[in-house]
PDB file of C-alpha atoms in Angstrom:
ATOM      1  CA  MET F   1      24.451  22.568-112.960  1.00 80.00           C
ATOM      2  CA  ARG F   2      24.815  26.352-113.259  1.00 86.00           C
ATOM      3  CA  PHE F   3      23.635  26.834-109.674  1.00 86.00           C
ATOM      4  CA  ARG F   4      26.077  24.190-108.513  1.00 87.00           C
ATOM      5  CA  GLU F   5      28.892  26.025-110.299  1.00 87.00           C
ATOM      6  CA  TRP F   6      27.938  29.378-108.783  1.00 88.00           C
ATOM      7  CA  TYR F   7      27.479  28.089-105.238  1.00 87.00           C
ATOM      8  CA  SER F   8      30.746  26.188-105.424  1.00 85.00           C
ATOM      9  CA  TRP F   9      32.551  29.539-105.422  1.00 86.00           C
ATOM     10  CA  HIS F  10      31.111  30.080-101.925  1.00 84.00           C
ATOM     11  CA  PHE F  11      31.330  26.521-100.608  1.00 87.00           C
ATOM     12  CA  PRO F  12      33.446  24.268-102.876  1.00 86.00           C
ATOM     13  CA  GLU F  13      33.610  21.373-100.395  1.00 87.00           C
ATOM     14  CA  LEU F  14      29.852  20.806-100.583  1.00 89.00           C
ATOM     15  CA  GLY F  15      30.174  19.323-104.069  1.00 87.00           C
ATOM     16  CA  LYS F  16      32.270  16.455-102.693  1.00 89.00           C
ATOM     17  CA  SER F  17      29.686  15.622-100.033  1.00 88.00           C
ATOM     18  CA  VAL F  18      26.510  15.977-102.126  1.00 90.00           C
ATOM     19  CA  THR F  19      26.580  14.636-105.685  1.00 89.00           C
ATOM     20  CA  ASP F  20      22.890  14.815-106.677  1.00 90.00           C
ATOM     21  CA  ASN F  21      22.019  18.216-108.217  1.00 90.00           C
ATOM     22  CA  TYR F  22      18.506  18.416-106.738  1.00 91.00           C
ATOM     23  CA  LEU F  23      19.764  17.481-103.288  1.00 91.00           C
ATOM     24  CA  TYR F  24      22.657  19.921-103.700  1.00 91.00           C
ATOM     25  CA  ALA F  25      20.202  22.759-104.379  1.00 91.00           C
ATOM     26  CA  LYS F  26      18.105  21.866-101.319  1.00 92.00           C
ATOM     27  CA  VAL F  27      21.172  21.708 -99.076  1.00 91.00           C
ATOM     28  CA  ALA F  28      22.517  25.011-100.419  1.00 90.00           C
ATOM     29  CA  LYS F  29      19.133  26.669 -99.833  1.00 90.00           C
ATOM     30  CA  SER F  30      19.137  25.387 -96.264  1.00 89.00           C
ATOM     31  CA  ILE F  31      22.736  26.464 -95.598  1.00 89.00           C
ATOM     32  CA  GLU F  32      22.640  29.870 -97.350  1.00 85.00           C
ATOM     33  CA  ASP F  33      25.794  31.320 -95.751  1.00 84.00           C
ATOM     34  CA  LYS F  34      28.328  28.705 -94.641  1.00 83.00           C
ATOM     35  CA  SER F  35      29.804  31.039 -92.011  1.00 81.00           C
ATOM     36  CA  ARG F  36      26.535  30.756 -90.037  1.00 85.00           C
ATOM     37  CA  LEU F  37      26.347  26.969 -90.310  1.00 86.00           C
ATOM     38  CA  SER F  38      26.641  25.311 -86.894  1.00 85.00           C
ATOM     39  CA  GLU F  39      25.665  22.154 -85.016  1.00 89.00           C
ATOM     40  CA  ASP F  40      22.168  23.485 -84.293  1.00 89.00           C
ATOM     41  CA  ARG F  41      21.339  23.098 -88.020  1.00 87.00           C
ATOM     42  CA  LEU F  42      22.150  19.367 -87.880  1.00 89.00           C
ATOM     43  CA  PRO F  43      18.492  18.182 -87.706  1.00 90.00           C
ATOM     44  CA  ASP F  44      17.530  20.277 -90.769  1.00 91.00           C
ATOM     45  CA  LEU F  45      20.450  18.960 -92.799  1.00 91.00           C
ATOM     46  CA  THR F  46      19.769  15.405 -91.650  1.00 91.00           C
ATOM     47  CA  ASP F  47      16.189  15.690 -92.921  1.00 93.00           C
ATOM     48  CA  ILE F  48      17.421  16.889 -96.310  1.00 92.00           C
ATOM     49  CA  VAL F  49      20.319  14.478 -96.923  1.00 92.00           C
ATOM     50  CA  GLY F  50      18.798  11.511 -95.083  1.00 91.00           C
ATOM     51  CA  HIS F  51      21.883  10.560 -93.022  1.00 89.00           C
ATOM     52  CA  GLU F  52      23.198  12.170 -89.877  1.00 90.00           C
ATOM     53  CA  ASP F  53      26.782  11.238 -90.790  1.00 92.00           C
ATOM     54  CA  LYS F  54      26.468  13.047 -94.131  1.00 91.00           C
ATOM     55  CA  ALA F  55      25.029  16.122 -92.371  1.00 90.00           C
ATOM     56  CA  LYS F  56      27.925  16.124 -89.872  1.00 91.00           C
ATOM     57  CA  GLU F  57      30.352  15.805 -92.784  1.00 91.00           C
ATOM     58  CA  ILE F  58      28.840  18.909 -94.415  1.00 91.00           C
ATOM     59  CA  ILE F  59      29.081  20.920 -91.164  1.00 90.00           C
ATOM     60  CA  GLU F  60      32.711  19.843 -90.634  1.00 89.00           C
ATOM     61  CA  ALA F  61      33.537  20.765 -94.226  1.00 88.00           C
ATOM     62  CA  ALA F  62      32.093  24.245 -93.655  1.00 86.00           C
ATOM     63  CA  LYS F  63      34.197  24.707 -90.513  1.00 85.00           C
ATOM     64  CA  ALA F  64      37.370  23.543 -92.279  1.00 84.00           C
ATOM     65  CA  SER F  65      36.595  25.838 -95.189  1.00 79.00           C
ATOM     66  CA  MET F  66      36.256  28.852 -92.884  1.00 78.00           C
ATOM     67  CA  GLU F  67      39.563  27.991 -91.186  1.00 82.00           C
ATOM     68  CA  ARG F  68      41.244  27.724 -94.573  1.00 82.00           C
ATOM     69  CA  LEU F  69      39.756  31.084 -95.546  1.00 78.00           C
ATOM     70  CA  ALA F  70      41.180  32.685 -92.408  1.00 83.00           C
ATOM     71  CA  GLY F  71      44.596  31.179 -93.179  1.00 87.00           C
ATOM     72  CA  LEU F  72      44.497  32.450 -96.750  1.00 87.00           C
ATOM     73  CA  SER F  73      43.570  35.924 -95.529  1.00 88.00           C
ATOM     74  CA  GLU F  74      46.612  35.970 -93.250  1.00 90.00           C
ATOM     75  CA  TYR F  75      48.797  34.738 -96.111  1.00 91.00           C
ATOM     76  CA  ARG F  76      47.443  37.465 -98.399  1.00 90.00           C
ATOM     77  CA  LYS F  77      48.167  40.112 -95.768  1.00 89.00           C
ATOM     78  CA  GLY F  78      51.747  38.848 -95.495  1.00 88.00           C
ATOM     79  CA  ILE F  79      52.181  38.968 -99.269  1.00 88.00           C
ATOM     80  CA  TYR F  80      50.730  42.481 -99.378  1.00 84.00           C
ATOM     81  CA  ASP F  81      53.145  43.704 -96.662  1.00 89.00           C
ATOM     82  CA  PHE F  82      56.223  42.074 -98.236  1.00 90.00           C
ATOM     83  CA  PRO F  83      56.959  44.739-100.925  1.00 88.00           C
ATOM     84  CA  GLY F  84      56.678  47.505 -98.336  1.00 89.00           C
ATOM     85  CA  ILE F  85      59.157  45.799 -96.048  1.00 91.00           C
ATOM     86  CA  LYS F  86      61.616  45.092 -98.875  1.00 91.00           C
ATOM     87  CA  MET F  87      61.309  48.582-100.371  1.00 91.00           C
ATOM     88  CA  ASN F  88      61.973  50.168 -96.973  1.00 91.00           C
ATOM     89  CA  ASP F  89      65.076  47.973 -96.632  1.00 92.00           C
ATOM     90  CA  ILE F  90      66.412  48.402-100.179  1.00 91.00           C
ATOM     91  CA  ALA F  91      65.290  51.862-101.305  1.00 91.00           C
ATOM     92  CA  PRO F  92      63.681  53.804 -98.448  1.00 92.00           C
ATOM     93  CA  ASN F  93      64.088  57.172-100.163  1.00 91.00           C
ATOM     94  CA  LEU F  94      62.417  55.958-103.345  1.00 90.00           C
ATOM     95  CA  ALA F  95      59.617  54.340-101.335  1.00 90.00           C
ATOM     96  CA  SER F  96      58.913  57.515 -99.373  1.00 90.00           C
ATOM     97  CA  LEU F  97      59.237  59.748-102.434  1.00 91.00           C
ATOM     98  CA  ILE F  98      56.952  57.975-104.914  1.00 92.00           C
ATOM     99  CA  GLY F  99      55.421  55.156-102.879  1.00 91.00           C
ATOM    100  CA  VAL F 100      56.070  51.477-102.403  1.00 91.00           C
ATOM    101  CA  VAL F 101      54.120  50.123-105.365  1.00 89.00           C
ATOM    102  CA  VAL F 102      55.378  52.624-107.952  1.00 91.00           C
ATOM    103  CA  GLY F 103      58.946  52.335-106.673  1.00 91.00           C
ATOM    104  CA  ALA F 104      58.838  48.549-106.848  1.00 89.00           C
ATOM    105  CA  ARG F 105      57.455  48.694-110.381  1.00 90.00           C
ATOM    106  CA  LEU F 106      60.187  51.117-111.461  1.00 89.00           C
ATOM    107  CA  ILE F 107      62.881  48.846-110.064  1.00 89.00           C
ATOM    108  CA  SER F 108      61.214  45.846-111.710  1.00 88.00           C
ATOM    109  CA  HIS F 109      60.993  47.632-115.048  1.00 85.00           C
ATOM    110  CA  ALA F 110      64.664  48.647-114.860  1.00 84.00           C
ATOM    111  CA  CYS F 111      65.562  45.045-113.795  1.00 86.00           C
ATOM    112  CA  SER F 112      67.542  46.279-110.796  1.00 86.00           C
ATOM    113  CA  LEU F 113      68.075  49.267-108.558  1.00 87.00           C
ATOM    114  CA  THR F 114      71.525  49.750-110.129  1.00 85.00           C
ATOM    115  CA  ASN F 115      70.066  49.933-113.631  1.00 82.00           C
ATOM    116  CA  LEU F 116      67.495  52.428-112.388  1.00 82.00           C
ATOM    117  CA  ALA F 117      70.260  54.573-110.907  1.00 79.00           C
ATOM    118  CA  LEU F 118      72.291  54.381-114.123  1.00 77.00           C
ATOM    119  CA  PHE F 119      69.314  55.205-116.296  1.00 67.00           C
ATOM    120  CA  TYR F 120      68.466  58.348-114.319  1.00 60.00           C
ATOM    121  CA  PRO F 121      71.767  59.859-113.138  1.00 53.00           C
ATOM    122  CA  SER F 122      71.620  63.241-111.411  1.00 58.00           C
ATOM    123  CA  ASP F 123      74.327  64.801-113.638  1.00 57.00           C
ATOM    124  CA  PRO F 124      72.744  65.949-116.965  1.00 58.00           C
ATOM    125  CA  TRP F 125      75.893  65.040-118.959  1.00 58.00           C
ATOM    126  CA  ARG F 126      75.881  61.480-117.568  1.00 57.00           C
ATOM    127  CA  ARG F 127      72.143  61.236-118.190  1.00 54.00           C
ATOM    128  CA  GLU F 128      72.657  62.063-121.878  1.00 58.00           C
ATOM    129  CA  SER F 129      75.547  59.611-122.265  1.00 59.00           C
ATOM    130  CA  SER F 130      73.539  56.942-120.452  1.00 56.00           C
ATOM    131  CA  LEU F 131      70.611  57.460-122.809  1.00 54.00           C
ATOM    132  CA  GLN F 132      72.932  57.330-125.839  1.00 59.00           C
ATOM    133  CA  GLY F 133      74.360  54.034-124.592  1.00 55.00           C
ATOM    134  CA  ILE F 134      70.889  52.591-124.278  1.00 53.00           C
ATOM    135  CA  LYS F 135      69.903  53.833-127.754  1.00 54.00           C
ATOM    136  CA  ASN F 136      73.076  52.339-129.280  1.00 56.00           C
ATOM    137  CA  GLN F 137      72.493  48.919-127.716  1.00 54.00           C
ATOM    138  CA  GLY F 138      69.963  48.056-130.385  1.00 52.00           C
ATOM    139  CA  LYS F 139      72.203  49.073-133.293  1.00 53.00           C
ATOM    140  CA  HIS F 140      74.688  46.583-134.734  1.00 50.00           C
ATOM    141  CA  THR F 141      77.680  47.485-136.799  1.00 47.00           C
ATOM    142  CA  GLN F 142      78.042  45.693-140.085  1.00 47.00           C
ATOM    143  CA  ILE F 143      81.408  44.455-141.322  1.00 45.00           C
TER     144      ILE F 143
END
């Protein structure tokens, strides 16, 4: 069962095709790396699982899994590029000064770019009054 759990991280679709644990281990040993699994391994898999249809199902599942992996990689790349694109649109100076990730986290922590600008004004007098306003927000007057 532990082997099945570990190998399922590499090839999760195999568990749907092969339910017997002993057979699962033999098939996984034969496959090793699913990215190298192709039609030429069909006779070996057929000998192990006993049915050619089941062996074809395993090979097709490996191909579909690799396609899904490629799609997820593209999706991840798009998600990774998104903050850079938005930061260059919204706050290009901040992005170039301290970087995309740190700038995005600062804006997120301040809840908006406006709040970030109000919290760190360039005029020292306004900075002090802004900080006082923030400190006084937590205090309530009693009647």
